[in-house]
Amino acid sequence: MTDLALDPLGLLVVIPLLGALAAFAWPRGATGLSLLVGLANLAVAAALAVKVATVGPAHHALGGWGAPLGIDLAADGLSVLMLLMTAVIGLLVSFTAAAAFAATPGEDDAAARRRACFPPLWLLLLTGLNALFLSRDVFNLYVTLEIVALASVGLAVLSGTRAALEAGLRYLVASLLGSLLFLLGVGLIYSAYGRLDLDGLAALAAPAPVASAALVAMLAGLALKSALFPLHFWLPAAHANATAPASALLSALVVKGALYVALRLFTEVFAPADPLALLVGLLGAAAVLWGSLEALRAERLKLLVAWSTVAQIGLIFVAFALSGTIGSAAAWQGAVLLMLAHAIAKAAMFLAAGRIAEAAGHDLIARLDRATVRPGLALFAFGLATISLIGLPPSAGFVGKWLLMEGALTAGGWAWLAVALFGTALTAAYLARPLAAFLRFDRVRRPLADEYAWRLSDLPPLALALMAVAFGLVATQTLDLLAIGSPLGIAP
Amino acid sequence: MTTAAIYAAAGILLVGIGLYRLVTTGDLLRRVVALNVASGGTGAVLVAAAWRAPPGPTDPVPHALVITGIVVVVSTTAVALALIRRLHDEEEPK
């Protein structure tokens, strides 16, 4: 226990877990507790990042039992980036949640329930995600995926509306099915190799038919959880009907958890056959098209943002098609940067969309240009996030897409280049719809001066959006950090 | 065909049956039951992975995995049932 208390890897799991339990047991102080735990978590994640950047990859055998019998926690550059992303976005979203769910006189039971339930669910989600990014064992990954899934379903149904409950139930079934397929793969791996730790598997994994079957089952499960076309059916309704802070967490972080596991398995454990990599890439390309087209058709702002997640995740999956080629290192770097960029921009966008819907009283895109109250800062944050999602310089989205396209060019994959470019044009097209509505003033009749309302809860989306735009300026440092421990076959 | 292979094949068959029902039914409760059937199949595959030639003891690791899997399925089923009940209550207000 003493070594656990001092080790940042253990702390990253223990602090949010104890925080979640305390927040559940003490609802009155839950909001404050969630902010406190979020800050502590960010401090530990930052300390770990410094340690990894200076000393090298960190490693901790829980209880002194090493792999293969015990459970190992480890952090390399990729884990650290994911942990930092979760810590920063989570903290800012908790601030918004604290403001959005604050007690008001004469509130109904549902509002009180949202305030009491958000902090423990979010902290449980943080526990699951932190453990996920630190795990080096496929069964442990299964358990963390399941913790993440349960917490996410709770967050998705927090608004308590009928649509949210239906979407949440569909999400739960899809997610549980994904976990079952993953567990089936774990069982097949164990029967083939007799061990479950990633490092041991990487050393052993001579291609066996059972291993291919295991990889297919696990990838199918992860595709379901990360909403890869055509397994995305649960995502738009679940993300669009949740409350704004919950949507931000689900879209920015939860989807990335499954994507992270897919990245690890693909690059470290298996040498996947070419047809499988190609299939994942093609599905990603289909997701770019389908998600964008649906976003172009969406009537509600939050639904548009949710469909955009399907398209953007598809673009990240395109990098899988370049694995094993000479362009793979650049493509993986691009994929990781796109994951970070999408997480930051999408969190900003969902929080801003929530504020806009709250101020306008609805989120129908066609009627937004008639809104008499315009939350200026939230509109501005949405616009900034748009820059990063489209991939204009100097945003992180730009650098990520650039690296992905460089990988495609090096490998001679012209078709993938076309997918990325066409996807960019489509992104600009569907995001122009809400922007046009924001910028159109001629239908507003009341004087504008007193209608630019802003609140404290505008600041987190604004901060996230600024981060998304400026993140490209520190892309070199980010890539240096990513290369530590050579995850994804990237040479330092 | 060894005993383990028979159990593993039966497990995969169960997963198939569960998946089939899951995609063909629209009823929420039936879907949860179908998921439980599929998870039973996954458990059977893991148990089969524990099999060793008779003189030696069976491998305890997959058993531990199955128990964890069962705990997970029981808790997710509970959440699913709670959500279904909530939806049902919304349909018929007392």
Coordinates of C-alpha atoms in Angstrom, one line a residue:
Chain A
M1 CA 0.0 0.0 0.0
T2 CA 2.9 2.4 0.8
D3 CA 4.4 2.0 -2.7
L4 CA 0.9 2.5 -4.2
A5 CA 0.5 5.8 -2.3
L6 CA 3.7 7.2 -3.6
D7 CA 3.5 6.0 -7.2
P8 CA 1.9 8.4 -9.7
L9 CA 0.6 5.4 -11.7
G10 CA -1.3 4.0 -8.7
L11 CA -2.5 7.5 -7.6
L12 CA -4.1 8.1 -11.0
V13 CA -6.4 5.2 -10.4
V14 CA -6.8 5.5 -6.6
I15 CA -7.6 9.2 -6.4
P16 CA -10.6 9.3 -8.8
L17 CA -11.9 6.0 -7.4
L18 CA -11.9 7.2 -3.8
G19 CA -13.3 10.6 -5.1
A20 CA -16.1 8.8 -6.9
L21 CA -17.1 6.8 -3.8
A22 CA -16.9 9.9 -1.5
A23 CA -19.0 12.0 -4.0
F24 CA -21.6 9.2 -4.1
A25 CA -21.7 9.0 -0.3
W26 CA -21.8 12.8 0.2
P27 CA -24.0 14.3 -2.5
R28 CA -24.0 17.8 -0.9
G29 CA -20.3 18.2 -1.3
A30 CA -20.0 16.2 -4.5
T31 CA -19.6 19.2 -6.9
G32 CA -16.7 20.7 -4.9
L33 CA -15.2 17.3 -4.5
S34 CA -15.3 16.6 -8.3
L35 CA -13.4 19.9 -8.9
L36 CA -10.8 19.1 -6.2
V37 CA -10.2 15.5 -7.4
G38 CA -10.0 16.9 -11.0
L39 CA -7.3 19.3 -9.9
A40 CA -5.4 16.6 -8.0
N41 CA -5.6 14.3 -11.0
L42 CA -4.3 17.0 -13.3
A43 CA -1.4 17.6 -10.9
V44 CA -0.5 13.9 -10.8
A45 CA -0.8 13.5 -14.5
A46 CA 1.4 16.5 -15.1
A47 CA 4.0 15.1 -12.6
L48 CA 3.9 11.8 -14.4
A49 CA 4.4 13.6 -17.8
V50 CA 7.5 15.4 -16.4
K51 CA 8.8 12.1 -15.0
V52 CA 8.3 10.3 -18.3
A53 CA 9.8 13.2 -20.3
T54 CA 12.9 13.3 -18.2
V55 CA 13.5 9.7 -17.0
G56 CA 11.7 7.6 -19.6
P57 CA 8.7 5.2 -19.6
A58 CA 7.3 4.6 -16.1
H59 CA 6.3 1.1 -14.8
H60 CA 4.7 -0.2 -11.7
A61 CA 3.8 -3.8 -10.7
L62 CA 0.8 -3.6 -8.5
G63 CA 1.4 -5.2 -5.1
G64 CA 4.9 -6.2 -6.2
W65 CA 3.5 -9.0 -8.4
G66 CA 4.9 -8.6 -11.9
A67 CA 3.5 -9.8 -15.2
P68 CA 2.5 -12.4 -16.3
L69 CA 0.9 -13.3 -12.9
G70 CA 0.3 -9.8 -11.6
I71 CA -1.1 -6.7 -13.1
D72 CA 1.3 -4.1 -14.5
L73 CA 0.7 -0.5 -14.9
A74 CA 2.9 1.4 -17.3
A75 CA 3.1 4.8 -19.0
D76 CA 4.8 5.7 -22.2
G77 CA 4.5 8.8 -24.3
L78 CA 1.1 7.8 -25.8
S79 CA -0.4 7.0 -22.4
V80 CA 0.8 10.3 -20.9
L81 CA -0.7 12.3 -23.7
M82 CA -4.0 10.5 -23.3
L83 CA -3.9 11.0 -19.5
L84 CA -3.2 14.7 -19.9
M85 CA -6.0 15.1 -22.4
T86 CA -8.4 13.4 -20.1
A87 CA -7.3 15.4 -17.1
V88 CA -7.5 18.9 -18.8
I89 CA -10.8 18.3 -20.6
G90 CA -12.4 16.6 -17.6
L91 CA -11.5 19.4 -15.3
L92 CA -12.9 22.1 -17.6
V93 CA -16.1 20.1 -18.2
S94 CA -16.5 19.7 -14.4
F95 CA -16.4 23.5 -14.1
T96 CA -19.1 23.8 -16.7
A97 CA -21.2 21.1 -15.0
A98 CA -20.8 22.8 -11.6
A99 CA -22.2 26.0 -13.2
A100 CA -24.8 24.3 -15.3
F101 CA -26.2 22.1 -12.5
A102 CA -25.9 24.7 -9.7
A103 CA -28.8 24.8 -7.3
T104 CA -31.5 27.3 -8.2
P105 CA -34.5 28.1 -6.0
G106 CA -37.6 26.2 -6.8
E107 CA -35.8 23.5 -8.8
D108 CA -37.4 20.1 -9.5
D109 CA -36.2 16.7 -8.5
A110 CA -34.6 16.1 -11.8
A111 CA -32.2 19.1 -11.5
A112 CA -31.2 18.0 -8.0
R113 CA -30.6 14.5 -9.3
R114 CA -28.4 15.8 -12.1
R115 CA -26.3 17.8 -9.6
A116 CA -25.9 14.9 -7.2
C117 CA -25.2 12.2 -9.9
F118 CA -22.9 14.0 -12.3
P119 CA -19.8 14.1 -10.0
P120 CA -19.6 10.5 -9.0
L121 CA -20.3 9.3 -12.5
W122 CA -17.7 11.5 -14.0
L123 CA -15.1 10.5 -11.4
L124 CA -15.9 6.8 -12.1
L125 CA -15.4 7.5 -15.8
L126 CA -12.1 9.2 -14.9
T127 CA -11.0 6.1 -12.9
G128 CA -11.9 3.8 -15.8
L129 CA -10.1 6.0 -18.4
N130 CA -7.0 6.5 -16.4
A131 CA -6.7 2.8 -15.7
L132 CA -7.4 2.1 -19.4
F133 CA -4.5 4.3 -20.5
L134 CA -2.2 2.7 -18.0
S135 CA -3.1 -1.0 -18.5
R136 CA -0.7 -3.4 -20.1
D137 CA -2.9 -6.5 -19.9
V138 CA -5.7 -7.4 -22.3
F139 CA -8.0 -8.6 -19.5
N140 CA -7.4 -5.5 -17.5
L141 CA -8.3 -3.5 -20.6
Y142 CA -11.6 -5.4 -20.8
V143 CA -12.4 -4.5 -17.2
T144 CA -11.5 -0.8 -17.7
L145 CA -13.6 -0.7 -20.9
E146 CA -16.5 -2.0 -18.9
I147 CA -16.1 0.6 -16.1
V148 CA -15.9 3.3 -18.7
A149 CA -19.1 1.9 -20.4
L150 CA -21.1 1.8 -17.2
A151 CA -20.2 5.3 -16.2
S152 CA -20.9 6.6 -19.7
V153 CA -24.3 5.1 -19.9
G154 CA -25.1 6.8 -16.6
L155 CA -23.9 10.1 -18.0
A156 CA -25.9 9.6 -21.2
V157 CA -29.2 9.2 -19.4
L158 CA -28.5 11.9 -16.9
S159 CA -30.9 14.4 -18.6
G160 CA -33.7 11.9 -17.7
T161 CA -35.8 12.6 -20.9
R162 CA -37.4 9.7 -22.7
A163 CA -35.3 10.1 -25.8
A164 CA -32.1 10.1 -23.6
L165 CA -33.3 6.9 -21.8
E166 CA -34.0 5.1 -25.1
A167 CA -30.7 6.2 -26.6
G168 CA -28.9 5.3 -23.4
L169 CA -30.3 1.8 -23.4
R170 CA -29.3 1.3 -27.0
Y171 CA -25.9 2.5 -26.1
L172 CA -25.7 0.1 -23.1
V173 CA -26.6 -2.9 -25.3
A174 CA -24.1 -1.9 -28.0
S175 CA -21.4 -1.3 -25.5
L176 CA -22.0 -4.5 -23.6
L177 CA -22.0 -6.4 -26.9
G178 CA -18.7 -4.8 -27.8
S179 CA -17.3 -5.8 -24.4
L180 CA -18.5 -9.4 -24.9
L181 CA -16.8 -9.6 -28.3
F182 CA -13.6 -8.2 -26.8
L183 CA -13.8 -10.8 -23.9
L184 CA -14.3 -13.6 -26.5
G185 CA -11.0 -12.4 -28.1
V186 CA -9.3 -12.4 -24.7
G187 CA -10.4 -16.0 -24.2
L188 CA -9.1 -17.0 -27.6
I189 CA -5.8 -15.3 -26.9
Y190 CA -5.4 -17.1 -23.6
S191 CA -6.2 -20.5 -25.1
A192 CA -3.6 -19.8 -27.9
Y193 CA -0.7 -18.2 -25.9
G194 CA -1.5 -18.8 -22.2
R195 CA -0.8 -15.2 -21.2
L196 CA -2.5 -11.9 -21.4
D197 CA 0.1 -9.1 -20.8
L198 CA 0.8 -7.0 -23.9
D199 CA 4.6 -7.2 -23.7
G200 CA 4.6 -11.0 -23.3
L201 CA 2.1 -11.3 -26.2
A202 CA 4.2 -9.0 -28.4
A203 CA 7.2 -11.3 -27.8
L204 CA 5.3 -14.5 -28.5
A205 CA 2.7 -13.6 -31.1
A206 CA 3.6 -15.9 -33.9
P207 CA 0.7 -15.7 -36.3
A208 CA -1.7 -18.4 -35.4
P209 CA -5.2 -18.9 -36.8
V210 CA -6.7 -18.5 -33.3
A211 CA -4.9 -15.2 -32.9
S212 CA -6.4 -13.9 -36.1
A213 CA -9.8 -14.9 -34.9
A214 CA -9.1 -13.2 -31.6
L215 CA -8.0 -10.0 -33.3
V216 CA -11.1 -9.9 -35.5
A217 CA -13.4 -10.4 -32.4
M218 CA -11.6 -7.8 -30.4
L219 CA -11.5 -5.3 -33.2
A220 CA -15.2 -5.8 -33.9
G221 CA -15.9 -5.1 -30.2
L222 CA -13.7 -2.0 -30.2
A223 CA -15.3 -0.8 -33.5
L224 CA -18.7 -1.1 -31.9
K225 CA -17.5 0.9 -28.9
S226 CA -15.7 3.6 -30.9
A227 CA -18.7 3.9 -33.4
L228 CA -16.8 2.9 -36.5
F229 CA -19.2 2.8 -39.5
P230 CA -21.5 0.8 -39.8
L231 CA -21.5 0.1 -36.1
H232 CA -22.1 3.8 -35.2
F233 CA -25.9 3.5 -35.0
W234 CA -26.0 4.1 -31.3
L235 CA -23.8 7.2 -31.1
P236 CA -25.8 10.2 -32.6
A237 CA -28.8 9.7 -30.4
A238 CA -26.9 8.9 -27.3
H239 CA -24.5 12.0 -27.7
A240 CA -27.2 14.4 -28.9
N241 CA -29.7 13.7 -26.2
A242 CA -27.4 13.8 -23.2
T243 CA -26.8 17.0 -21.2
A244 CA -24.1 19.3 -22.6
P245 CA -21.3 18.4 -20.1
A246 CA -22.1 14.6 -20.5
S247 CA -22.1 14.9 -24.3
A248 CA -18.7 16.6 -24.2
L249 CA -17.2 13.9 -22.0
L250 CA -18.8 11.1 -24.1
S251 CA -17.7 12.5 -27.5
A252 CA -14.3 13.9 -26.5
L253 CA -13.0 11.1 -24.1
V254 CA -15.1 7.9 -24.0
V255 CA -14.8 7.2 -27.8
K256 CA -11.1 7.7 -27.6
G257 CA -10.7 5.0 -24.9
A258 CA -11.8 2.2 -27.3
L259 CA -9.8 3.9 -30.1
Y260 CA -6.7 3.8 -27.9
V261 CA -7.1 0.1 -27.2
A262 CA -7.5 -0.6 -30.9
L263 CA -4.3 1.4 -31.6
R264 CA -2.3 -0.5 -29.0
L265 CA -3.5 -4.0 -30.1
F266 CA -3.0 -3.1 -33.8
T267 CA 0.6 -1.8 -33.4
E268 CA 2.0 -3.8 -30.5
V269 CA 0.5 -7.2 -30.2
F270 CA -0.6 -8.4 -33.6
A271 CA 0.9 -8.0 -37.0
P272 CA -2.4 -7.7 -38.7
A273 CA -3.0 -9.2 -42.1
D274 CA -3.2 -6.6 -44.9
P275 CA -6.8 -7.3 -45.8
L276 CA -7.9 -6.5 -42.2
A277 CA -6.0 -3.2 -42.1
L278 CA -7.5 -2.3 -45.5
L279 CA -11.0 -3.2 -44.3
V280 CA -10.6 -0.9 -41.2
G281 CA -9.4 1.9 -43.4
L282 CA -12.2 1.5 -45.9
L283 CA -14.8 1.5 -43.1
G284 CA -13.1 4.7 -41.8
A285 CA -13.4 6.3 -45.2
A286 CA -17.1 5.2 -45.4
A287 CA -17.6 6.8 -41.9
V288 CA -16.1 10.1 -43.2
L289 CA -18.6 10.2 -46.0
W290 CA -21.7 8.9 -44.1
G291 CA -21.1 10.9 -41.0
S292 CA -20.5 14.1 -43.0
L293 CA -23.6 13.6 -45.1
E294 CA -25.8 13.0 -42.0
A295 CA -24.2 16.1 -40.4
L296 CA -25.2 18.1 -43.5
R297 CA -28.8 16.9 -43.1
A298 CA -29.1 17.2 -39.3
E299 CA -31.7 19.6 -38.1
R300 CA -30.5 20.1 -34.6
L301 CA -27.1 21.6 -33.6
K302 CA -26.2 18.9 -31.1
L303 CA -27.1 16.2 -33.6
L304 CA -24.8 17.8 -36.2
V305 CA -22.0 17.9 -33.7
A306 CA -22.6 14.2 -32.8
W307 CA -22.6 13.1 -36.5
S308 CA -19.4 15.0 -36.9
T309 CA -17.9 12.7 -34.3
V310 CA -18.7 9.7 -36.5
A311 CA -16.9 11.4 -39.5
Q312 CA -13.9 12.5 -37.5
I313 CA -13.4 9.1 -35.8
G314 CA -13.6 7.6 -39.3
L315 CA -10.7 9.8 -40.4
I316 CA -8.6 8.5 -37.5
F317 CA -9.3 4.9 -38.5
V318 CA -8.0 5.7 -42.0
A319 CA -4.5 5.7 -40.4
F320 CA -5.0 1.9 -39.7
A321 CA -4.9 1.2 -43.5
L322 CA -1.4 2.6 -43.6
S323 CA 0.0 0.3 -40.9
G324 CA 2.9 -1.8 -42.1
T325 CA 3.8 0.6 -44.9
I326 CA 6.7 3.0 -45.0
G327 CA 4.3 5.8 -44.2
S328 CA 3.0 4.2 -41.0
A329 CA 5.0 6.2 -38.5
A330 CA 3.8 9.5 -39.8
A331 CA 0.2 8.2 -40.2
W332 CA 0.2 7.0 -36.5
Q333 CA 1.6 10.4 -35.3
G334 CA -1.2 12.0 -37.3
A335 CA -3.8 9.7 -35.8
V336 CA -2.7 10.5 -32.3
L337 CA -2.7 14.3 -32.9
L338 CA -6.1 14.0 -34.5
M339 CA -7.4 12.1 -31.4
L340 CA -6.1 15.0 -29.2
A341 CA -7.4 17.7 -31.5
H342 CA -10.8 16.1 -31.9
A343 CA -11.1 15.6 -28.1
I344 CA -10.3 19.3 -27.3
A345 CA -12.4 20.8 -30.2
K346 CA -15.3 18.5 -29.7
A347 CA -15.5 19.1 -26.0
A348 CA -15.5 22.9 -26.7
M349 CA -18.1 22.4 -29.4
F350 CA -20.6 20.4 -27.3
L351 CA -20.2 22.8 -24.3
A352 CA -20.8 25.8 -26.6
A353 CA -23.7 24.1 -28.3
G354 CA -25.2 23.4 -24.9
R355 CA -24.9 27.1 -24.0
I356 CA -26.4 28.2 -27.3
A357 CA -29.3 25.9 -26.9
E358 CA -29.9 27.1 -23.4
A359 CA -29.8 30.8 -24.4
A360 CA -31.9 30.4 -27.6
G361 CA -34.3 27.9 -26.0
H362 CA -33.8 25.4 -28.8
D363 CA -31.1 24.1 -31.0
L364 CA -32.8 23.9 -34.4
I365 CA -30.2 25.1 -36.8
A366 CA -32.7 26.6 -39.2
R367 CA -34.1 28.9 -36.5
L368 CA -30.9 29.9 -34.8
D369 CA -30.6 33.0 -37.0
R370 CA -33.9 34.3 -35.4
A371 CA -32.6 33.9 -31.9
T372 CA -33.0 37.2 -30.0
V373 CA -30.4 36.3 -27.3
R374 CA -27.0 35.4 -28.6
P375 CA -24.4 34.1 -26.2
G376 CA -21.5 35.8 -27.9
L377 CA -18.7 34.0 -26.2
A378 CA -20.2 30.6 -26.8
L379 CA -20.7 31.4 -30.5
F380 CA -17.1 32.5 -30.6
A381 CA -15.9 29.3 -28.9
F382 CA -18.0 27.2 -31.4
G383 CA -16.4 29.1 -34.3
L384 CA -12.8 28.6 -33.0
A385 CA -13.5 24.9 -32.5
T386 CA -14.7 24.8 -36.1
I387 CA -11.2 26.0 -37.2
S388 CA -9.6 23.0 -35.5
L389 CA -12.1 20.4 -36.7
I390 CA -11.8 21.6 -40.3
G391 CA -8.0 21.5 -39.9
L392 CA -7.0 25.1 -40.7
P393 CA -3.5 26.2 -39.5
P394 CA -2.2 26.6 -36.8
S395 CA -4.7 24.3 -35.1
A396 CA -3.9 20.7 -33.9
G397 CA -6.3 19.4 -36.4
F398 CA -4.2 20.9 -39.2
V399 CA -1.0 19.2 -38.0
G400 CA -2.7 15.9 -37.5
K401 CA -4.2 15.9 -41.0
W402 CA -0.9 17.0 -42.5
L403 CA 0.9 14.1 -40.9
L404 CA -1.8 11.6 -41.9
M405 CA -1.6 12.9 -45.5
E406 CA 2.2 12.8 -45.4
G407 CA 2.0 9.1 -44.3
A408 CA -0.4 8.4 -47.2
L409 CA 1.8 10.2 -49.7
T410 CA 5.0 8.4 -48.5
A411 CA 3.2 5.0 -48.8
G412 CA 1.8 6.0 -52.2
G413 CA -1.8 5.7 -51.0
W414 CA -3.4 8.3 -53.1
A415 CA -6.9 7.1 -52.4
W416 CA -6.4 7.8 -48.7
L417 CA -5.2 11.3 -49.5
A418 CA -8.4 11.9 -51.4
V419 CA -10.4 10.7 -48.5
A420 CA -8.7 13.1 -46.1
L421 CA -9.1 16.1 -48.5
F422 CA -12.7 15.3 -49.4
G423 CA -13.5 14.8 -45.7
T424 CA -12.0 18.3 -45.0
A425 CA -14.2 19.9 -47.6
L426 CA -17.3 18.1 -46.2
T427 CA -16.4 19.2 -42.6
A428 CA -16.2 22.8 -43.8
A429 CA -19.5 22.4 -45.5
Y430 CA -21.5 21.0 -42.6
L431 CA -19.9 23.3 -40.0
A432 CA -20.7 26.3 -42.2
R433 CA -24.4 25.7 -41.6
P434 CA -24.5 26.7 -37.9
L435 CA -21.8 29.4 -38.5
A436 CA -24.0 31.0 -41.2
A437 CA -26.9 31.0 -38.7
F438 CA -24.7 32.6 -36.0
L439 CA -23.5 35.4 -38.3
R440 CA -26.9 36.3 -39.8
F441 CA -28.3 39.3 -37.9
D442 CA -30.9 40.8 -40.3
R443 CA -33.7 38.8 -38.8
V444 CA -33.1 39.9 -35.2
R445 CA -35.4 42.8 -34.4
R446 CA -34.4 43.8 -30.9
P447 CA -31.4 46.0 -30.3
L448 CA -28.3 43.9 -30.2
A449 CA -26.4 45.6 -27.4
D450 CA -28.3 44.0 -24.4
E451 CA -28.6 40.6 -26.1
Y452 CA -25.0 39.4 -25.9
A453 CA -25.4 37.6 -22.7
W454 CA -22.4 35.8 -21.3
R455 CA -21.9 33.7 -18.1
L456 CA -19.1 32.1 -16.2
S457 CA -19.9 28.8 -17.9
D458 CA -18.9 30.3 -21.2
L459 CA -15.3 30.3 -20.1
P460 CA -14.5 26.5 -20.2
P461 CA -15.6 26.1 -23.9
L462 CA -13.7 29.3 -24.8
A463 CA -10.6 28.0 -23.0
L464 CA -10.9 24.6 -24.8
A465 CA -11.5 26.3 -28.2
L466 CA -8.5 28.5 -27.8
M467 CA -6.4 25.5 -26.8
A468 CA -7.6 23.6 -29.9
V469 CA -6.5 26.4 -32.2
A470 CA -3.2 27.1 -30.4
F471 CA -2.3 23.4 -29.9
G472 CA -0.7 23.2 -33.3
L473 CA 2.0 25.6 -32.0
V474 CA 3.3 22.9 -29.6
A475 CA 2.9 20.0 -32.0
T476 CA 6.6 19.4 -32.1
Q477 CA 6.9 19.1 -28.3
T478 CA 3.8 16.9 -28.3
L479 CA 5.4 14.6 -30.9
D480 CA 8.6 14.4 -28.9
L481 CA 6.6 13.4 -25.9
L482 CA 4.7 10.8 -27.9
A483 CA 7.9 9.2 -29.1
I484 CA 9.1 8.3 -25.6
G485 CA 9.1 4.5 -25.2
S486 CA 8.4 4.2 -29.0
P487 CA 4.7 3.4 -28.9
L488 CA 3.1 2.6 -32.3
G489 CA 6.5 1.9 -33.7
I490 CA 7.5 5.6 -33.8
A491 CA 11.2 6.0 -33.4
P492 CA 12.2 8.7 -30.9
Chain B
M1 CA -12.3 -34.0 -30.6
T2 CA -11.3 -33.2 -27.0
T3 CA -13.7 -32.2 -24.3
A4 CA -12.3 -28.7 -24.3
A5 CA -13.0 -28.3 -28.0
I6 CA -16.6 -29.4 -27.6
Y7 CA -17.1 -26.9 -24.8
A8 CA -15.5 -24.1 -26.8
A9 CA -17.6 -24.9 -29.9
A10 CA -20.7 -24.9 -27.7
G11 CA -19.7 -21.6 -26.3
I12 CA -19.2 -20.1 -29.8
L13 CA -22.6 -21.5 -30.8
L14 CA -24.2 -19.8 -27.8
V15 CA -22.5 -16.5 -28.7
G16 CA -24.0 -16.9 -32.2
I17 CA -27.5 -17.7 -30.9
G18 CA -27.3 -14.7 -28.6
L19 CA -26.1 -12.3 -31.3
Y20 CA -28.8 -13.6 -33.7
R21 CA -31.6 -12.9 -31.3
L22 CA -30.1 -9.6 -30.3
V23 CA -30.2 -8.2 -33.9
T24 CA -33.6 -9.8 -34.8
T25 CA -35.7 -8.7 -31.8
G26 CA -36.8 -5.2 -31.0
D27 CA -38.1 -6.0 -27.5
L28 CA -35.8 -4.5 -24.9
L29 CA -36.1 -7.2 -22.3
R30 CA -35.5 -9.9 -24.9
R31 CA -32.4 -8.1 -26.0
V32 CA -31.0 -8.1 -22.5
V33 CA -31.7 -11.9 -22.2
A34 CA -30.0 -12.4 -25.6
L35 CA -26.9 -10.5 -24.3
N36 CA -26.9 -12.8 -21.3
V37 CA -27.0 -15.9 -23.5
A38 CA -24.1 -14.5 -25.6
S39 CA -22.1 -13.8 -22.4
G40 CA -22.8 -17.3 -21.2
G41 CA -21.2 -18.5 -24.4
T42 CA -18.2 -16.3 -23.9
G43 CA -17.8 -17.7 -20.4
A44 CA -17.9 -21.2 -21.8
V45 CA -15.1 -20.4 -24.3
L46 CA -13.0 -19.1 -21.4
V47 CA -13.7 -22.2 -19.2
A48 CA -12.7 -24.4 -22.1
A49 CA -9.4 -22.5 -22.3
A50 CA -8.8 -23.7 -18.7
W51 CA -8.8 -27.4 -19.7
R52 CA -5.6 -29.3 -19.4
A53 CA -4.8 -33.0 -20.1
P54 CA -6.4 -35.1 -17.3
P55 CA -3.5 -35.8 -14.9
G56 CA -2.6 -32.2 -14.5
P57 CA -4.8 -29.6 -12.6
T58 CA -6.9 -27.2 -14.6
D59 CA -5.6 -23.7 -15.2
P60 CA -7.1 -21.4 -12.6
V61 CA -6.5 -18.1 -14.5
P62 CA -9.5 -18.4 -17.0
H63 CA -11.7 -19.3 -14.0
A64 CA -10.8 -16.0 -12.4
L65 CA -11.5 -14.2 -15.7
V66 CA -14.9 -15.9 -16.0
I67 CA -15.9 -14.9 -12.4
T68 CA -14.9 -11.3 -13.2
G69 CA -16.9 -11.5 -16.4
I70 CA -19.9 -12.8 -14.6
V71 CA -19.8 -9.9 -12.1
V72 CA -19.6 -7.4 -15.0
V73 CA -22.5 -9.0 -16.8
V74 CA -24.7 -9.1 -13.6
S75 CA -24.0 -5.4 -12.9
T76 CA -24.6 -4.3 -16.5
T77 CA -27.8 -6.4 -16.6
A78 CA -29.0 -4.7 -13.5
V79 CA -28.3 -1.2 -15.1
A80 CA -30.2 -2.3 -18.2
L81 CA -33.2 -3.6 -16.3
A82 CA -33.3 -0.4 -14.2
L83 CA -33.3 1.7 -17.5
I84 CA -36.1 -0.5 -19.0
R85 CA -38.2 -0.2 -15.9
R86 CA -37.7 3.6 -15.9
L87 CA -38.9 3.7 -19.6
H88 CA -41.8 1.5 -18.7
D89 CA -42.8 3.9 -15.8
E90 CA -42.7 6.8 -18.2
E91 CA -45.0 5.0 -20.6
E92 CA -47.7 4.3 -18.0
P93 CA -47.8 7.0 -15.3
K94 CA -49.5 5.8 -12.2

